[in-house]
Amino acid sequence: MRVGVVTFPGSLDDADAQRAVRIGGHETVALWHGDHDLLGVDAIVLPGGFSYGDYLRCGAISRFAPVMTEVVDAARRGMPVLGICNGFQILCESHLLPGALIRNDHRKFVCRDQRLRVENVATPWTSAYKQGSEITIVLKNGEGGYVADEATLDRLEGEGRVVVRYLDDNPNGSLRDIAGITNDRGNVVGLMPHPEHAVESLTGSGTDGLGFFASLAAATFA
Amino acid sequence: MARVVVDVMPKPEILDPQGKAVLGALPRLGFSGVTDVRQGKRFELEVDGEVTDEVLASVAQMAETLLSNPVIENFEVRVERGEDA
């Protein structure tokens, strides 16, 4: 598959995301925030970082970057889209995913290996995992507290749209320990932890994140 | 020229960690009697010509689209007259 990784001004993890995509067995295509063009990709990753310096709100300016018009259209047509950390914030600001991310309740930046449970393996980004698998991947954010109103949270839970949930300590005050969610169609996934930093045993906490990038092939060719 | 002000505040039910940090700092500095602090944003928009209902509606749209995130924030639009400034 050809997987586009969007670079915004202030993206930090685009190179790691591209690398994870390649290790997952795909071709990466660099997409530029200022272009109205997805270059024919089959899936899209919005990487982590501090796009537009997190000015106004995290992801608020990126949402209106030229490339996002195409990303939103493609997502609505069913193209797999994965938003990691700042990418998750952008997906929420774009209304592709419900809710919002606010400053961590303890007001400190958190950077640690985080245990998670994968609770939805029906998305194109998580189909390589077993339902309920417990994985450890890096989490690093200052504004990762997931919030939504009670009705939205109940709907997410009821429809099985919580994709990953924090285990052990809740690292940022996210309601109901939610670490990542999907849209009602299941093609758009956003999460605060960074699976792209956990794809090689040489660095980081292990290879538990690789499933996010290996899933894509399984989902497409199934 | 006129100034239109947009105040954006976190919704009451949304945790405001920044406001909490300020609240925690006040007693350390010897200020007492403050029971809660909420921190928001104030935008000052300088607009050309008369501030008509149309202009205000357009600013409200800006506030809803970009200046605030309606999921977590409320906003208020008001005109600041020159003589009050």
PDB file of C-alpha atoms in Angstrom:
ATOM      1  CA  MET A   1       0.000   0.000   0.000  1.00  0.00           C
ATOM      2  CA  ARG A   2       1.011   3.604  -0.493  1.00  0.00           C
ATOM      3  CA  VAL A   3       0.706   5.372   2.822  1.00  0.00           C
ATOM      4  CA  GLY A   4       0.894   9.154   2.946  1.00  0.00           C
ATOM      5  CA  VAL A   5       2.450  10.833   5.977  1.00  0.00           C
ATOM      6  CA  VAL A   6       1.548  14.504   6.229  1.00  0.00           C
ATOM      7  CA  THR A   7       4.192  16.991   7.324  1.00  0.00           C
ATOM      8  CA  PHE A   8       2.904  20.213   8.871  1.00  0.00           C
ATOM      9  CA  PRO A   9       5.152  23.040  10.054  1.00  0.00           C
ATOM     10  CA  GLY A  10       6.112  21.774  13.510  1.00  0.00           C
ATOM     11  CA  SER A  11       5.511  18.064  12.898  1.00  0.00           C
ATOM     12  CA  LEU A  12       8.161  16.083  14.765  1.00  0.00           C
ATOM     13  CA  ASP A  13       7.389  12.436  14.248  1.00  0.00           C
ATOM     14  CA  ASP A  14       6.757  12.362  10.523  1.00  0.00           C
ATOM     15  CA  ALA A  15      10.094  10.654   9.810  1.00  0.00           C
ATOM     16  CA  ASP A  16       9.460   8.022  12.484  1.00  0.00           C
ATOM     17  CA  ALA A  17       5.958   7.465  11.122  1.00  0.00           C
ATOM     18  CA  GLN A  18       7.364   7.006   7.614  1.00  0.00           C
ATOM     19  CA  ARG A  19       9.889   4.529   8.966  1.00  0.00           C
ATOM     20  CA  ALA A  20       7.180   2.607  10.834  1.00  0.00           C
ATOM     21  CA  VAL A  21       5.089   2.482   7.668  1.00  0.00           C
ATOM     22  CA  ARG A  22       8.046   0.978   5.764  1.00  0.00           C
ATOM     23  CA  ILE A  23       8.773  -1.547   8.504  1.00  0.00           C
ATOM     24  CA  GLY A  24       5.083  -2.416   8.366  1.00  0.00           C
ATOM     25  CA  GLY A  25       5.630  -3.383   4.745  1.00  0.00           C
ATOM     26  CA  HIS A  26       4.343  -0.362   2.866  1.00  0.00           C
ATOM     27  CA  GLU A  27       5.573   2.382   0.638  1.00  0.00           C
ATOM     28  CA  THR A  28       5.576   5.852   2.221  1.00  0.00           C
ATOM     29  CA  VAL A  29       4.612   8.997   0.418  1.00  0.00           C
ATOM     30  CA  ALA A  30       5.510  12.357   1.943  1.00  0.00           C
ATOM     31  CA  LEU A  31       2.511  14.687   1.871  1.00  0.00           C
ATOM     32  CA  TRP A  32       2.885  18.421   2.406  1.00  0.00           C
ATOM     33  CA  HIS A  33       0.435  20.494   4.447  1.00  0.00           C
ATOM     34  CA  GLY A  34       0.338  23.219   1.804  1.00  0.00           C
ATOM     35  CA  ASP A  35      -0.688  20.982  -1.105  1.00  0.00           C
ATOM     36  CA  HIS A  36      -4.226  20.178  -2.193  1.00  0.00           C
ATOM     37  CA  ASP A  37      -3.035  16.747  -3.261  1.00  0.00           C
ATOM     38  CA  LEU A  38      -2.936  13.280  -1.691  1.00  0.00           C
ATOM     39  CA  LEU A  39      -0.748  11.918  -4.542  1.00  0.00           C
ATOM     40  CA  GLY A  40      -2.948   8.870  -4.934  1.00  0.00           C
ATOM     41  CA  VAL A  41      -2.218   7.316  -1.531  1.00  0.00           C
ATOM     42  CA  ASP A  42      -4.288   4.469  -0.079  1.00  0.00           C
ATOM     43  CA  ALA A  43      -4.052   5.524   3.562  1.00  0.00           C
ATOM     44  CA  ILE A  44      -2.897   8.534   5.576  1.00  0.00           C
ATOM     45  CA  VAL A  45      -1.001   9.096   8.809  1.00  0.00           C
ATOM     46  CA  LEU A  46      -1.155  12.436  10.625  1.00  0.00           C
ATOM     47  CA  PRO A  47       1.988  12.325  12.775  1.00  0.00           C
ATOM     48  CA  GLY A  48       2.827  13.721  16.191  1.00  0.00           C
ATOM     49  CA  GLY A  49       4.500  16.996  16.992  1.00  0.00           C
ATOM     50  CA  PHE A  50       3.498  20.586  17.596  1.00  0.00           C
ATOM     51  CA  SER A  51       2.020  21.662  14.282  1.00  0.00           C
ATOM     52  CA  TYR A  52       1.823  25.436  13.948  1.00  0.00           C
ATOM     53  CA  GLY A  53       3.424  25.643  17.382  1.00  0.00           C
ATOM     54  CA  ASP A  54       0.175  24.485  19.004  1.00  0.00           C
ATOM     55  CA  TYR A  55      -0.947  28.115  18.608  1.00  0.00           C
ATOM     56  CA  LEU A  56      -4.586  28.822  19.480  1.00  0.00           C
ATOM     57  CA  ARG A  57      -5.315  25.165  20.344  1.00  0.00           C
ATOM     58  CA  CYS A  58      -3.429  21.989  19.466  1.00  0.00           C
ATOM     59  CA  GLY A  59      -4.425  21.082  15.924  1.00  0.00           C
ATOM     60  CA  ALA A  60      -6.712  24.095  15.463  1.00  0.00           C
ATOM     61  CA  ILE A  61      -4.691  25.743  12.696  1.00  0.00           C
ATOM     62  CA  SER A  62      -3.614  22.494  11.022  1.00  0.00           C
ATOM     63  CA  ARG A  63      -7.248  21.613  10.565  1.00  0.00           C
ATOM     64  CA  PHE A  64      -7.441  24.390   7.971  1.00  0.00           C
ATOM     65  CA  ALA A  65      -4.205  23.492   6.152  1.00  0.00           C
ATOM     66  CA  PRO A  66      -4.856  22.979   2.435  1.00  0.00           C
ATOM     67  CA  VAL A  67      -4.106  19.244   2.560  1.00  0.00           C
ATOM     68  CA  MET A  68      -6.734  18.721   5.268  1.00  0.00           C
ATOM     69  CA  THR A  69      -9.566  19.471   2.822  1.00  0.00           C
ATOM     70  CA  GLU A  70      -8.452  16.387   0.900  1.00  0.00           C
ATOM     71  CA  VAL A  71      -7.806  14.351   4.045  1.00  0.00           C
ATOM     72  CA  VAL A  72     -11.298  15.079   5.389  1.00  0.00           C
ATOM     73  CA  ASP A  73     -12.897  14.194   2.031  1.00  0.00           C
ATOM     74  CA  ALA A  74     -10.905  10.969   1.775  1.00  0.00           C
ATOM     75  CA  ALA A  75     -11.724  10.021   5.366  1.00  0.00           C
ATOM     76  CA  ARG A  76     -15.422  10.556   4.715  1.00  0.00           C
ATOM     77  CA  ARG A  77     -15.126   8.274   1.675  1.00  0.00           C
ATOM     78  CA  GLY A  78     -13.640   5.566   3.906  1.00  0.00           C
ATOM     79  CA  MET A  79      -9.888   5.892   3.446  1.00  0.00           C
ATOM     80  CA  PRO A  80      -7.939   4.645   6.483  1.00  0.00           C
ATOM     81  CA  VAL A  81      -6.600   7.620   8.458  1.00  0.00           C
ATOM     82  CA  LEU A  82      -4.456   7.328  11.587  1.00  0.00           C
ATOM     83  CA  GLY A  83      -3.791  10.335  13.813  1.00  0.00           C
ATOM     84  CA  ILE A  84      -1.062   9.978  16.411  1.00  0.00           C
ATOM     85  CA  CYS A  85      -0.830  12.470  19.297  1.00  0.00           C
ATOM     86  CA  ASN A  86      -0.916  15.854  17.520  1.00  0.00           C
ATOM     87  CA  GLY A  87      -2.543  13.946  14.642  1.00  0.00           C
ATOM     88  CA  PHE A  88      -5.297  12.825  17.037  1.00  0.00           C
ATOM     89  CA  GLN A  89      -5.768  16.435  18.118  1.00  0.00           C
ATOM     90  CA  ILE A  90      -6.059  17.476  14.456  1.00  0.00           C
ATOM     91  CA  LEU A  91      -8.666  14.754  13.802  1.00  0.00           C
ATOM     92  CA  CYS A  92     -10.749  16.003  16.746  1.00  0.00           C
ATOM     93  CA  GLU A  93     -10.454  19.630  15.627  1.00  0.00           C
ATOM     94  CA  SER A  94     -11.499  18.509  12.123  1.00  0.00           C
ATOM     95  CA  HIS A  95     -14.580  16.815  13.602  1.00  0.00           C
ATOM     96  CA  LEU A  96     -13.555  13.516  12.033  1.00  0.00           C
ATOM     97  CA  LEU A  97     -13.482  12.218  15.605  1.00  0.00           C
ATOM     98  CA  PRO A  98     -15.665  13.374  18.503  1.00  0.00           C
ATOM     99  CA  GLY A  99     -14.378  15.063  21.658  1.00  0.00           C
ATOM    100  CA  ALA A 100     -11.234  17.083  22.286  1.00  0.00           C
ATOM    101  CA  LEU A 101      -7.827  16.877  23.951  1.00  0.00           C
ATOM    102  CA  ILE A 102      -7.075  19.279  26.777  1.00  0.00           C
ATOM    103  CA  ARG A 103      -4.051  19.971  28.983  1.00  0.00           C
ATOM    104  CA  ASN A 104      -3.046  17.045  31.206  1.00  0.00           C
ATOM    105  CA  ASP A 105      -4.894  17.253  34.528  1.00  0.00           C
ATOM    106  CA  HIS A 106      -1.602  17.155  36.470  1.00  0.00           C
ATOM    107  CA  ARG A 107      -0.275  20.007  34.263  1.00  0.00           C
ATOM    108  CA  LYS A 108       3.041  18.317  33.497  1.00  0.00           C
ATOM    109  CA  PHE A 109       4.355  16.936  30.251  1.00  0.00           C
ATOM    110  CA  VAL A 110       4.386  13.159  30.489  1.00  0.00           C
ATOM    111  CA  CYS A 111       6.873  10.922  28.686  1.00  0.00           C
ATOM    112  CA  ARG A 112       6.876   7.238  29.531  1.00  0.00           C
ATOM    113  CA  ASP A 113       6.270   3.693  28.391  1.00  0.00           C
ATOM    114  CA  GLN A 114       2.517   3.245  28.736  1.00  0.00           C
ATOM    115  CA  ARG A 115       0.544   0.036  29.024  1.00  0.00           C
ATOM    116  CA  LEU A 116      -2.612  -0.071  26.918  1.00  0.00           C
ATOM    117  CA  ARG A 117      -5.367  -2.503  26.126  1.00  0.00           C
ATOM    118  CA  VAL A 118      -6.487  -2.840  22.508  1.00  0.00           C
ATOM    119  CA  GLU A 119     -10.270  -2.975  22.674  1.00  0.00           C
ATOM    120  CA  ASN A 120     -11.279  -2.687  19.026  1.00  0.00           C
ATOM    121  CA  VAL A 121      -9.493  -4.836  16.444  1.00  0.00           C
ATOM    122  CA  ALA A 122     -11.991  -4.186  13.663  1.00  0.00           C
ATOM    123  CA  THR A 123     -10.266  -1.040  12.372  1.00  0.00           C
ATOM    124  CA  PRO A 124      -7.763  -1.103   9.492  1.00  0.00           C
ATOM    125  CA  TRP A 125      -5.111   0.078  11.982  1.00  0.00           C
ATOM    126  CA  THR A 126      -5.654  -2.536  14.696  1.00  0.00           C
ATOM    127  CA  SER A 127      -6.719  -5.730  12.917  1.00  0.00           C
ATOM    128  CA  ALA A 128      -3.300  -7.306  13.513  1.00  0.00           C
ATOM    129  CA  TYR A 129      -3.931  -7.327  17.278  1.00  0.00           C
ATOM    130  CA  LYS A 130      -5.934  -9.828  19.266  1.00  0.00           C
ATOM    131  CA  GLN A 131      -8.985  -8.415  20.996  1.00  0.00           C
ATOM    132  CA  GLY A 132      -7.961  -7.344  24.499  1.00  0.00           C
ATOM    133  CA  SER A 133      -4.195  -7.538  23.885  1.00  0.00           C
ATOM    134  CA  GLU A 134      -2.122  -5.563  26.327  1.00  0.00           C
ATOM    135  CA  ILE A 135       0.687  -3.603  24.734  1.00  0.00           C
ATOM    136  CA  THR A 136       3.316  -1.119  25.911  1.00  0.00           C
ATOM    137  CA  ILE A 137       4.203   1.854  23.750  1.00  0.00           C
ATOM    138  CA  VAL A 138       5.579   5.336  24.317  1.00  0.00           C
ATOM    139  CA  LEU A 139       3.310   8.121  25.473  1.00  0.00           C
ATOM    140  CA  LYS A 140       4.530  11.731  25.401  1.00  0.00           C
ATOM    141  CA  ASN A 141       2.197  14.682  25.614  1.00  0.00           C
ATOM    142  CA  GLY A 142       1.314  17.837  27.462  1.00  0.00           C
ATOM    143  CA  GLU A 143      -2.241  18.106  26.202  1.00  0.00           C
ATOM    144  CA  GLY A 144      -3.496  14.549  26.035  1.00  0.00           C
ATOM    145  CA  GLY A 145      -6.530  14.623  28.307  1.00  0.00           C
ATOM    146  CA  TYR A 146      -9.394  13.197  26.268  1.00  0.00           C
ATOM    147  CA  VAL A 147     -12.729  14.859  27.034  1.00  0.00           C
ATOM    148  CA  ALA A 148     -16.222  14.604  25.575  1.00  0.00           C
ATOM    149  CA  ASP A 149     -19.694  14.964  27.012  1.00  0.00           C
ATOM    150  CA  GLU A 150     -21.264  12.015  28.814  1.00  0.00           C
ATOM    151  CA  ALA A 151     -23.574  11.156  25.908  1.00  0.00           C
ATOM    152  CA  THR A 152     -20.636  10.989  23.502  1.00  0.00           C
ATOM    153  CA  LEU A 153     -18.589   8.877  25.923  1.00  0.00           C
ATOM    154  CA  ASP A 154     -21.535   6.495  26.390  1.00  0.00           C
ATOM    155  CA  ARG A 155     -21.963   6.224  22.635  1.00  0.00           C
ATOM    156  CA  LEU A 156     -18.251   5.522  22.104  1.00  0.00           C
ATOM    157  CA  GLU A 157     -18.349   2.806  24.758  1.00  0.00           C
ATOM    158  CA  GLY A 158     -21.646   1.362  23.565  1.00  0.00           C
ATOM    159  CA  GLU A 159     -20.529   1.147  19.946  1.00  0.00           C
ATOM    160  CA  GLY A 160     -17.130  -0.316  20.809  1.00  0.00           C
ATOM    161  CA  ARG A 161     -15.337   2.711  19.446  1.00  0.00           C
ATOM    162  CA  VAL A 162     -12.755   2.953  22.215  1.00  0.00           C
ATOM    163  CA  VAL A 163      -9.775   1.504  20.335  1.00  0.00           C
ATOM    164  CA  VAL A 164      -7.134   1.654  23.076  1.00  0.00           C
ATOM    165  CA  ARG A 165      -7.490   2.301  26.788  1.00  0.00           C
ATOM    166  CA  TYR A 166      -4.866   3.235  29.390  1.00  0.00           C
ATOM    167  CA  LEU A 167      -3.947   0.534  31.872  1.00  0.00           C
ATOM    168  CA  ASP A 168      -2.378   1.130  35.310  1.00  0.00           C
ATOM    169  CA  ASP A 169      -2.217   4.881  35.978  1.00  0.00           C
ATOM    170  CA  ASN A 170      -4.229   7.247  33.834  1.00  0.00           C
ATOM    171  CA  PRO A 171      -1.383   9.432  32.514  1.00  0.00           C
ATOM    172  CA  ASN A 172      -3.250  12.617  31.623  1.00  0.00           C
ATOM    173  CA  GLY A 173      -6.750  12.711  33.067  1.00  0.00           C
ATOM    174  CA  SER A 174      -8.455  11.266  29.981  1.00  0.00           C
ATOM    175  CA  LEU A 175     -12.085  10.505  30.747  1.00  0.00           C
ATOM    176  CA  ARG A 176     -12.772   6.782  31.159  1.00  0.00           C
ATOM    177  CA  ASP A 177      -9.051   6.122  30.576  1.00  0.00           C
ATOM    178  CA  ILE A 178      -9.557   6.579  26.841  1.00  0.00           C
ATOM    179  CA  ALA A 179      -6.274   6.569  24.892  1.00  0.00           C
ATOM    180  CA  GLY A 180      -7.681   6.258  21.378  1.00  0.00           C
ATOM    181  CA  ILE A 181     -10.980   6.106  19.506  1.00  0.00           C
ATOM    182  CA  THR A 182     -12.414   5.526  16.057  1.00  0.00           C
ATOM    183  CA  ASN A 183     -15.203   7.123  14.019  1.00  0.00           C
ATOM    184  CA  ASP A 184     -18.532   5.371  13.431  1.00  0.00           C
ATOM    185  CA  ARG A 185     -17.341   3.943  10.121  1.00  0.00           C
ATOM    186  CA  GLY A 186     -14.172   2.608  11.768  1.00  0.00           C
ATOM    187  CA  ASN A 187     -11.672   3.883   9.197  1.00  0.00           C
ATOM    188  CA  VAL A 188     -10.397   6.891  11.171  1.00  0.00           C
ATOM    189  CA  VAL A 189      -8.406   6.154  14.327  1.00  0.00           C
ATOM    190  CA  GLY A 190      -6.792   8.670  16.671  1.00  0.00           C
ATOM    191  CA  LEU A 191      -4.664   7.919  19.720  1.00  0.00           C
ATOM    192  CA  MET A 192      -2.332   9.858  22.012  1.00  0.00           C
ATOM    193  CA  PRO A 193       0.355   7.151  22.495  1.00  0.00           C
ATOM    194  CA  HIS A 194       2.951   6.666  19.756  1.00  0.00           C
ATOM    195  CA  PRO A 195       2.965   3.234  18.100  1.00  0.00           C
ATOM    196  CA  GLU A 196       5.489   4.510  15.525  1.00  0.00           C
ATOM    197  CA  HIS A 197       8.113   4.738  18.291  1.00  0.00           C
ATOM    198  CA  ALA A 198       7.659   1.062  19.165  1.00  0.00           C
ATOM    199  CA  VAL A 199       8.433  -0.798  15.952  1.00  0.00           C
ATOM    200  CA  GLU A 200      12.078  -1.847  16.398  1.00  0.00           C
ATOM    201  CA  SER A 201      13.697  -3.711  19.261  1.00  0.00           C
ATOM    202  CA  LEU A 202      16.846  -1.599  18.988  1.00  0.00           C
ATOM    203  CA  THR A 203      15.113   1.498  20.336  1.00  0.00           C
ATOM    204  CA  GLY A 204      12.249   2.156  22.681  1.00  0.00           C
ATOM    205  CA  SER A 205      10.054  -0.164  24.659  1.00  0.00           C
ATOM    206  CA  GLY A 206       9.808  -2.977  22.097  1.00  0.00           C
ATOM    207  CA  THR A 207       7.787  -3.654  18.975  1.00  0.00           C
ATOM    208  CA  ASP A 208       4.253  -3.576  20.352  1.00  0.00           C
ATOM    209  CA  GLY A 209       3.369  -0.640  18.090  1.00  0.00           C
ATOM    210  CA  LEU A 210       4.135  -2.438  14.852  1.00  0.00           C
ATOM    211  CA  GLY A 211       0.620  -3.885  14.696  1.00  0.00           C
ATOM    212  CA  PHE A 212      -0.783  -0.470  13.804  1.00  0.00           C
ATOM    213  CA  PHE A 213       1.246  -0.477  10.593  1.00  0.00           C
ATOM    214  CA  ALA A 214       1.069  -4.196   9.848  1.00  0.00           C
ATOM    215  CA  SER A 215      -2.716  -4.151  10.257  1.00  0.00           C
ATOM    216  CA  LEU A 216      -3.111  -2.084   7.129  1.00  0.00           C
ATOM    217  CA  ALA A 217      -2.061  -4.879   4.805  1.00  0.00           C
ATOM    218  CA  ALA A 218      -4.229  -7.420   6.573  1.00  0.00           C
ATOM    219  CA  ALA A 219      -7.209  -5.078   6.351  1.00  0.00           C
ATOM    220  CA  THR A 220      -6.690  -4.372   2.677  1.00  0.00           C
ATOM    221  CA  PHE A 221      -5.983  -7.806   1.390  1.00  0.00           C
ATOM    222  CA  ALA A 222      -8.395  -9.691   3.642  1.00  0.00           C
TER     223      ALA A 222
ATOM    224  CA  MET B   1     -12.615  51.323  12.569  1.00  0.00           C
ATOM    225  CA  ALA B   2     -14.229  49.448  15.399  1.00  0.00           C
ATOM    226  CA  ARG B   3     -13.120  46.742  17.730  1.00  0.00           C
ATOM    227  CA  VAL B   4     -15.047  43.528  18.156  1.00  0.00           C
ATOM    228  CA  VAL B   5     -14.032  41.426  21.140  1.00  0.00           C
ATOM    229  CA  VAL B   6     -14.458  37.679  21.327  1.00  0.00           C
ATOM    230  CA  ASP B   7     -14.104  36.108  24.764  1.00  0.00           C
ATOM    231  CA  VAL B   8     -13.515  32.371  24.776  1.00  0.00           C
ATOM    232  CA  MET B   9     -13.876  30.406  28.014  1.00  0.00           C
ATOM    233  CA  PRO B  10     -13.601  26.699  28.805  1.00  0.00           C
ATOM    234  CA  LYS B  11     -17.067  25.264  29.392  1.00  0.00           C
ATOM    235  CA  PRO B  12     -17.929  25.017  33.097  1.00  0.00           C
ATOM    236  CA  GLU B  13     -17.909  21.212  33.051  1.00  0.00           C
ATOM    237  CA  ILE B  14     -14.476  21.045  31.380  1.00  0.00           C
ATOM    238  CA  LEU B  15     -11.466  20.826  33.687  1.00  0.00           C
ATOM    239  CA  ASP B  16      -9.287  23.927  33.410  1.00  0.00           C
ATOM    240  CA  PRO B  17      -5.784  22.926  34.550  1.00  0.00           C
ATOM    241  CA  GLN B  18      -4.358  26.389  33.802  1.00  0.00           C
ATOM    242  CA  GLY B  19      -6.984  28.080  35.956  1.00  0.00           C
ATOM    243  CA  LYS B  20      -6.225  25.563  38.713  1.00  0.00           C
ATOM    244  CA  ALA B  21      -2.518  26.411  38.495  1.00  0.00           C
ATOM    245  CA  VAL B  22      -3.286  30.113  38.898  1.00  0.00           C
ATOM    246  CA  LEU B  23      -5.675  29.379  41.780  1.00  0.00           C
ATOM    247  CA  GLY B  24      -2.924  27.397  43.479  1.00  0.00           C
ATOM    248  CA  ALA B  25      -0.385  30.186  43.017  1.00  0.00           C
ATOM    249  CA  LEU B  26      -2.490  32.984  44.517  1.00  0.00           C
ATOM    250  CA  PRO B  27      -2.363  31.902  48.186  1.00  0.00           C
ATOM    251  CA  ARG B  28       1.368  31.231  47.852  1.00  0.00           C
ATOM    252  CA  LEU B  29       1.735  34.898  46.918  1.00  0.00           C
ATOM    253  CA  GLY B  30      -0.336  36.002  49.883  1.00  0.00           C
ATOM    254  CA  PHE B  31      -3.587  36.672  48.025  1.00  0.00           C
ATOM    255  CA  SER B  32      -6.584  35.222  49.800  1.00  0.00           C
ATOM    256  CA  GLY B  33     -10.312  34.952  49.235  1.00  0.00           C
ATOM    257  CA  VAL B  34     -10.287  33.638  45.670  1.00  0.00           C
ATOM    258  CA  THR B  35     -12.274  30.399  45.494  1.00  0.00           C
ATOM    259  CA  ASP B  36     -11.941  29.584  41.784  1.00  0.00           C
ATOM    260  CA  VAL B  37     -10.103  30.729  38.664  1.00  0.00           C
ATOM    261  CA  ARG B  38     -11.016  29.939  35.070  1.00  0.00           C
ATOM    262  CA  GLN B  39      -8.615  30.969  32.340  1.00  0.00           C
ATOM    263  CA  GLY B  40      -9.831  31.867  28.874  1.00  0.00           C
ATOM    264  CA  LYS B  41      -8.769  33.809  25.803  1.00  0.00           C
ATOM    265  CA  ARG B  42      -9.663  37.267  24.567  1.00  0.00           C
ATOM    266  CA  PHE B  43      -9.478  38.104  20.865  1.00  0.00           C
ATOM    267  CA  GLU B  44      -9.569  41.729  19.695  1.00  0.00           C
ATOM    268  CA  LEU B  45     -10.657  42.042  16.088  1.00  0.00           C
ATOM    269  CA  GLU B  46     -10.235  45.409  14.384  1.00  0.00           C
ATOM    270  CA  VAL B  47     -12.864  45.677  11.672  1.00  0.00           C
ATOM    271  CA  ASP B  48     -13.363  48.167   8.884  1.00  0.00           C
ATOM    272  CA  GLY B  49     -16.447  50.389   8.839  1.00  0.00           C
ATOM    273  CA  GLU B  50     -19.667  50.034  10.788  1.00  0.00           C
ATOM    274  CA  VAL B  51     -20.253  47.033  12.993  1.00  0.00           C
ATOM    275  CA  THR B  52     -23.499  45.854  11.491  1.00  0.00           C
ATOM    276  CA  ASP B  53     -25.476  42.755  12.463  1.00  0.00           C
ATOM    277  CA  GLU B  54     -23.937  41.153   9.415  1.00  0.00           C
ATOM    278  CA  VAL B  55     -20.425  41.849  10.705  1.00  0.00           C
ATOM    279  CA  LEU B  56     -21.337  40.474  14.128  1.00  0.00           C
ATOM    280  CA  ALA B  57     -22.807  37.348  12.557  1.00  0.00           C
ATOM    281  CA  SER B  58     -19.615  36.905  10.574  1.00  0.00           C
ATOM    282  CA  VAL B  59     -17.482  37.306  13.726  1.00  0.00           C
ATOM    283  CA  ALA B  60     -19.679  34.765  15.507  1.00  0.00           C
ATOM    284  CA  GLN B  61     -18.971  32.398  12.649  1.00  0.00           C
ATOM    285  CA  MET B  62     -15.224  33.026  12.994  1.00  0.00           C
ATOM    286  CA  ALA B  63     -15.511  32.348  16.714  1.00  0.00           C
ATOM    287  CA  GLU B  64     -17.359  29.107  16.146  1.00  0.00           C
ATOM    288  CA  THR B  65     -15.074  27.929  13.342  1.00  0.00           C
ATOM    289  CA  LEU B  66     -11.596  28.912  14.454  1.00  0.00           C
ATOM    290  CA  LEU B  67     -11.333  31.014  17.607  1.00  0.00           C
ATOM    291  CA  SER B  68     -13.096  28.480  19.830  1.00  0.00           C
ATOM    292  CA  ASN B  69     -13.643  24.747  19.879  1.00  0.00           C
ATOM    293  CA  PRO B  70     -17.360  24.384  20.640  1.00  0.00           C
ATOM    294  CA  VAL B  71     -16.725  20.931  22.116  1.00  0.00           C
ATOM    295  CA  ILE B  72     -14.856  22.395  25.089  1.00  0.00           C
ATOM    296  CA  GLU B  73     -15.335  26.163  24.951  1.00  0.00           C
ATOM    297  CA  ASN B  74     -18.044  28.847  24.959  1.00  0.00           C
ATOM    298  CA  PHE B  75     -17.613  32.257  23.379  1.00  0.00           C
ATOM    299  CA  GLU B  76     -19.141  35.721  23.575  1.00  0.00           C
ATOM    300  CA  VAL B  77     -18.976  38.425  20.926  1.00  0.00           C
ATOM    301  CA  ARG B  78     -19.248  42.111  21.840  1.00  0.00           C
ATOM    302  CA  VAL B  79     -18.422  45.460  20.325  1.00  0.00           C
ATOM    303  CA  GLU B  80     -15.976  47.704  22.096  1.00  0.00           C
ATOM    304  CA  ARG B  81     -16.863  51.315  21.282  1.00  0.00           C
ATOM    305  CA  GLY B  82     -14.067  53.842  20.753  1.00  0.00           C
ATOM    306  CA  GLU B  83     -15.143  56.068  23.672  1.00  0.00           C
ATOM    307  CA  ASP B  84     -15.085  53.105  26.072  1.00  0.00           C
ATOM    308  CA  ALA B  85     -11.660  51.962  25.009  1.00  0.00           C
TER     309      ALA B  85
END
